[in-house]
């Protein structure tokens, strides 16, 4: 789980820093009570890319740590990682209210196709990592 959480935290930090960069440096509009803001909206297409870079590295590190890694191990790890991510995202980005929280519709409907792509990447990350073991 160490590698999963490392990737999750890194991806989240990169996304937040990208959004802050857009708002502060590029002078894009921040979120307000009526919209997510241009600064955030412009980062959405980049979110799968952050995940595509960082999660396979985490998958490789995880699979490399197993004594005899197999495809079955990678698929189980990918399924566990995806379920944990879906649940943690629901709690952390939708249910717990904070300045950057989203409604269920904003996160699971308006964030399409990005969120689906992210979950697919997370599912296959250990398998991608296995290829490089």
PDB file of C-alpha atoms in Angstrom:
ATOM      1  CA  UNK A   1       0.000   0.000   0.000  1.00  0.00           C
ATOM      2  CA  UNK A   2       2.998   2.279   0.466  1.00  0.00           C
ATOM      3  CA  UNK A   3       3.469   2.700  -3.285  1.00  0.00           C
ATOM      4  CA  UNK A   4      -0.244   3.255  -3.922  1.00  0.00           C
ATOM      5  CA  UNK A   5      -0.453   6.018  -1.292  1.00  0.00           C
ATOM      6  CA  UNK A   6       2.803   7.587  -2.473  1.00  0.00           C
ATOM      7  CA  UNK A   7       1.394   7.811  -6.010  1.00  0.00           C
ATOM      8  CA  UNK A   8      -1.995   9.064  -4.764  1.00  0.00           C
ATOM      9  CA  UNK A   9      -0.420  11.838  -2.700  1.00  0.00           C
ATOM     10  CA  UNK A  10       2.006  12.799  -5.477  1.00  0.00           C
ATOM     11  CA  UNK A  11      -0.726  12.928  -8.137  1.00  0.00           C
ATOM     12  CA  UNK A  12      -2.930  15.010  -5.849  1.00  0.00           C
ATOM     13  CA  UNK A  13      -0.107  17.439  -5.041  1.00  0.00           C
ATOM     14  CA  UNK A  14       0.860  17.815  -8.703  1.00  0.00           C
ATOM     15  CA  UNK A  15      -2.772  18.516  -9.634  1.00  0.00           C
ATOM     16  CA  UNK A  16      -3.187  21.097  -6.867  1.00  0.00           C
ATOM     17  CA  UNK A  17       0.119  22.777  -7.736  1.00  0.00           C
ATOM     18  CA  UNK A  18      -0.868  22.851 -11.420  1.00  0.00           C
ATOM     19  CA  UNK A  19      -4.150  24.541 -10.499  1.00  0.00           C
ATOM     20  CA  UNK A  20      -2.395  27.069  -8.251  1.00  0.00           C
ATOM     21  CA  UNK A  21       0.132  27.765 -11.034  1.00  0.00           C
ATOM     22  CA  UNK A  22      -2.722  28.449 -13.472  1.00  0.00           C
ATOM     23  CA  UNK A  23      -4.385  30.854 -11.041  1.00  0.00           C
ATOM     24  CA  UNK A  24      -1.320  32.683  -9.712  1.00  0.00           C
ATOM     25  CA  UNK A  25       1.121  32.692 -12.636  1.00  0.00           C
ATOM     26  CA  UNK A  26      -1.190  32.445 -15.650  1.00  0.00           C
ATOM     27  CA  UNK A  27      -3.861  34.636 -13.992  1.00  0.00           C
ATOM     28  CA  UNK A  28      -6.737  32.244 -14.705  1.00  0.00           C
ATOM     29  CA  UNK A  29      -9.953  32.621 -12.753  1.00  0.00           C
ATOM     30  CA  UNK A  30     -10.079  30.698  -9.451  1.00  0.00           C
ATOM     31  CA  UNK A  31     -13.060  28.683  -8.288  1.00  0.00           C
ATOM     32  CA  UNK A  32     -15.947  30.492  -6.631  1.00  0.00           C
ATOM     33  CA  UNK A  33     -19.408  29.565  -5.383  1.00  0.00           C
ATOM     34  CA  UNK A  34     -20.718  29.400  -8.979  1.00  0.00           C
ATOM     35  CA  UNK A  35     -17.991  27.584 -10.890  1.00  0.00           C
ATOM     36  CA  UNK A  36     -14.863  25.479 -10.522  1.00  0.00           C
ATOM     37  CA  UNK A  37     -12.885  28.232 -12.203  1.00  0.00           C
ATOM     38  CA  UNK A  38     -10.756  28.320 -15.291  1.00  0.00           C
ATOM     39  CA  UNK A  39      -7.582  27.497 -13.329  1.00  0.00           C
ATOM     40  CA  UNK A  40      -8.995  24.103 -12.321  1.00  0.00           C
ATOM     41  CA  UNK A  41     -10.876  23.395 -15.558  1.00  0.00           C
ATOM     42  CA  UNK A  42      -7.704  23.796 -17.634  1.00  0.00           C
ATOM     43  CA  UNK A  43      -5.927  21.148 -15.529  1.00  0.00           C
ATOM     44  CA  UNK A  44      -8.516  18.404 -16.126  1.00  0.00           C
ATOM     45  CA  UNK A  45      -7.040  16.993 -19.361  1.00  0.00           C
ATOM     46  CA  UNK A  46      -3.658  16.745 -17.616  1.00  0.00           C
ATOM     47  CA  UNK A  47      -4.939  14.630 -14.689  1.00  0.00           C
ATOM     48  CA  UNK A  48      -4.799  11.295 -16.564  1.00  0.00           C
ATOM     49  CA  UNK A  49      -1.251  12.140 -17.682  1.00  0.00           C
ATOM     50  CA  UNK A  50      -0.082  12.660 -14.071  1.00  0.00           C
ATOM     51  CA  UNK A  51      -1.600   9.281 -13.233  1.00  0.00           C
ATOM     52  CA  UNK A  52      -0.136   7.608 -16.330  1.00  0.00           C
ATOM     53  CA  UNK A  53       3.347   8.724 -15.299  1.00  0.00           C
ATOM     54  CA  UNK A  54       3.210   8.139 -11.531  1.00  0.00           C
ATOM     55  CA  UNK A  55       0.982   5.080 -10.969  1.00  0.00           C
ATOM     56  CA  UNK A  56       2.870   2.692 -13.281  1.00  0.00           C
ATOM     57  CA  UNK A  57       6.064   3.635 -11.413  1.00  0.00           C
ATOM     58  CA  UNK A  58       4.275   2.757  -8.166  1.00  0.00           C
ATOM     59  CA  UNK A  59       3.046  -0.456  -9.807  1.00  0.00           C
ATOM     60  CA  UNK A  60       6.558  -1.346 -10.891  1.00  0.00           C
ATOM     61  CA  UNK A  61       7.950  -0.688  -7.405  1.00  0.00           C
ATOM     62  CA  UNK A  62       5.188  -2.797  -5.867  1.00  0.00           C
ATOM     63  CA  UNK A  63       5.577  -5.700  -8.293  1.00  0.00           C
ATOM     64  CA  UNK A  64       9.383  -5.565  -8.009  1.00  0.00           C
ATOM     65  CA  UNK A  65       8.994  -6.077  -4.249  1.00  0.00           C
ATOM     66  CA  UNK A  66       7.138  -9.373  -4.677  1.00  0.00           C
ATOM     67  CA  UNK A  67       9.184 -12.564  -4.637  1.00  0.00           C
ATOM     68  CA  UNK A  68       7.578 -14.046  -7.763  1.00  0.00           C
ATOM     69  CA  UNK A  69       5.180 -11.498  -9.288  1.00  0.00           C
ATOM     70  CA  UNK A  70       2.533 -12.795 -11.691  1.00  0.00           C
ATOM     71  CA  UNK A  71      -0.247 -11.320 -13.802  1.00  0.00           C
ATOM     72  CA  UNK A  72      -2.803 -12.462 -11.222  1.00  0.00           C
ATOM     73  CA  UNK A  73      -0.967 -10.481  -8.520  1.00  0.00           C
ATOM     74  CA  UNK A  74      -0.956  -7.398 -10.727  1.00  0.00           C
ATOM     75  CA  UNK A  75      -4.672  -7.663 -11.499  1.00  0.00           C
ATOM     76  CA  UNK A  76      -5.575  -8.151  -7.839  1.00  0.00           C
ATOM     77  CA  UNK A  77      -3.396  -5.191  -6.828  1.00  0.00           C
ATOM     78  CA  UNK A  78      -4.947  -3.067  -9.588  1.00  0.00           C
ATOM     79  CA  UNK A  79      -8.465  -3.963  -8.468  1.00  0.00           C
ATOM     80  CA  UNK A  80      -7.653  -3.190  -4.821  1.00  0.00           C
ATOM     81  CA  UNK A  81      -5.955   0.092  -5.728  1.00  0.00           C
ATOM     82  CA  UNK A  82      -8.917   1.147  -7.882  1.00  0.00           C
ATOM     83  CA  UNK A  83     -11.528   0.333  -5.237  1.00  0.00           C
ATOM     84  CA  UNK A  84      -9.552   2.158  -2.557  1.00  0.00           C
ATOM     85  CA  UNK A  85      -9.127   5.144  -4.853  1.00  0.00           C
ATOM     86  CA  UNK A  86     -12.836   5.303  -5.736  1.00  0.00           C
ATOM     87  CA  UNK A  87     -13.846   5.148  -2.068  1.00  0.00           C
ATOM     88  CA  UNK A  88     -11.168   7.591  -0.912  1.00  0.00           C
ATOM     89  CA  UNK A  89     -12.041  10.030  -3.725  1.00  0.00           C
ATOM     90  CA  UNK A  90     -15.718   9.862  -2.791  1.00  0.00           C
ATOM     91  CA  UNK A  91     -14.958  10.621   0.844  1.00  0.00           C
ATOM     92  CA  UNK A  92     -12.144  13.126   0.308  1.00  0.00           C
ATOM     93  CA  UNK A  93     -13.434  15.070  -2.691  1.00  0.00           C
ATOM     94  CA  UNK A  94     -17.230  14.763  -2.393  1.00  0.00           C
ATOM     95  CA  UNK A  95     -18.468  13.873   1.106  1.00  0.00           C
ATOM     96  CA  UNK A  96     -16.024  15.891   3.231  1.00  0.00           C
ATOM     97  CA  UNK A  97     -16.704  19.551   2.537  1.00  0.00           C
ATOM     98  CA  UNK A  98     -13.688  21.826   2.027  1.00  0.00           C
ATOM     99  CA  UNK A  99     -12.875  24.721  -0.322  1.00  0.00           C
ATOM    100  CA  UNK A 100     -11.963  22.361  -3.183  1.00  0.00           C
ATOM    101  CA  UNK A 101     -14.665  19.732  -2.654  1.00  0.00           C
ATOM    102  CA  UNK A 102     -17.000  18.865  -5.496  1.00  0.00           C
ATOM    103  CA  UNK A 103     -20.576  17.679  -5.678  1.00  0.00           C
ATOM    104  CA  UNK A 104     -21.255  14.091  -6.728  1.00  0.00           C
ATOM    105  CA  UNK A 105     -22.348  15.383 -10.153  1.00  0.00           C
ATOM    106  CA  UNK A 106     -19.236  17.558 -10.568  1.00  0.00           C
ATOM    107  CA  UNK A 107     -16.893  14.705  -9.666  1.00  0.00           C
ATOM    108  CA  UNK A 108     -18.512  11.708 -11.349  1.00  0.00           C
ATOM    109  CA  UNK A 109     -20.437  13.274 -14.256  1.00  0.00           C
ATOM    110  CA  UNK A 110     -18.846  16.605 -15.199  1.00  0.00           C
ATOM    111  CA  UNK A 111     -15.326  15.265 -14.641  1.00  0.00           C
ATOM    112  CA  UNK A 112     -15.818  12.748 -17.474  1.00  0.00           C
ATOM    113  CA  UNK A 113     -13.982  11.312 -19.324  1.00  0.00           C
ATOM    114  CA  UNK A 114     -11.021  12.196 -17.094  1.00  0.00           C
ATOM    115  CA  UNK A 115     -12.050  10.367 -13.913  1.00  0.00           C
ATOM    116  CA  UNK A 116     -12.829   7.179 -15.823  1.00  0.00           C
ATOM    117  CA  UNK A 117      -9.471   7.351 -17.587  1.00  0.00           C
ATOM    118  CA  UNK A 118      -7.749   7.846 -14.225  1.00  0.00           C
ATOM    119  CA  UNK A 119      -9.429   4.796 -12.679  1.00  0.00           C
ATOM    120  CA  UNK A 120      -8.539   2.667 -15.730  1.00  0.00           C
ATOM    121  CA  UNK A 121      -4.896   3.786 -15.464  1.00  0.00           C
ATOM    122  CA  UNK A 122      -4.817   2.960 -11.749  1.00  0.00           C
ATOM    123  CA  UNK A 123      -6.304  -0.479 -12.403  1.00  0.00           C
ATOM    124  CA  UNK A 124      -3.675  -1.328 -15.025  1.00  0.00           C
ATOM    125  CA  UNK A 125      -0.707   0.355 -13.266  1.00  0.00           C
ATOM    126  CA  UNK A 126       0.536  -2.809 -11.481  1.00  0.00           C
ATOM    127  CA  UNK A 127       0.213  -4.753 -14.743  1.00  0.00           C
ATOM    128  CA  UNK A 128       2.219  -2.079 -16.563  1.00  0.00           C
ATOM    129  CA  UNK A 129       4.737  -2.249 -13.718  1.00  0.00           C
ATOM    130  CA  UNK A 130       4.932  -6.043 -14.086  1.00  0.00           C
ATOM    131  CA  UNK A 131       5.969  -5.648 -17.725  1.00  0.00           C
ATOM    132  CA  UNK A 132       9.101  -3.811 -16.572  1.00  0.00           C
ATOM    133  CA  UNK A 133      10.040  -6.273 -13.793  1.00  0.00           C
TER     134      UNK A 133
END
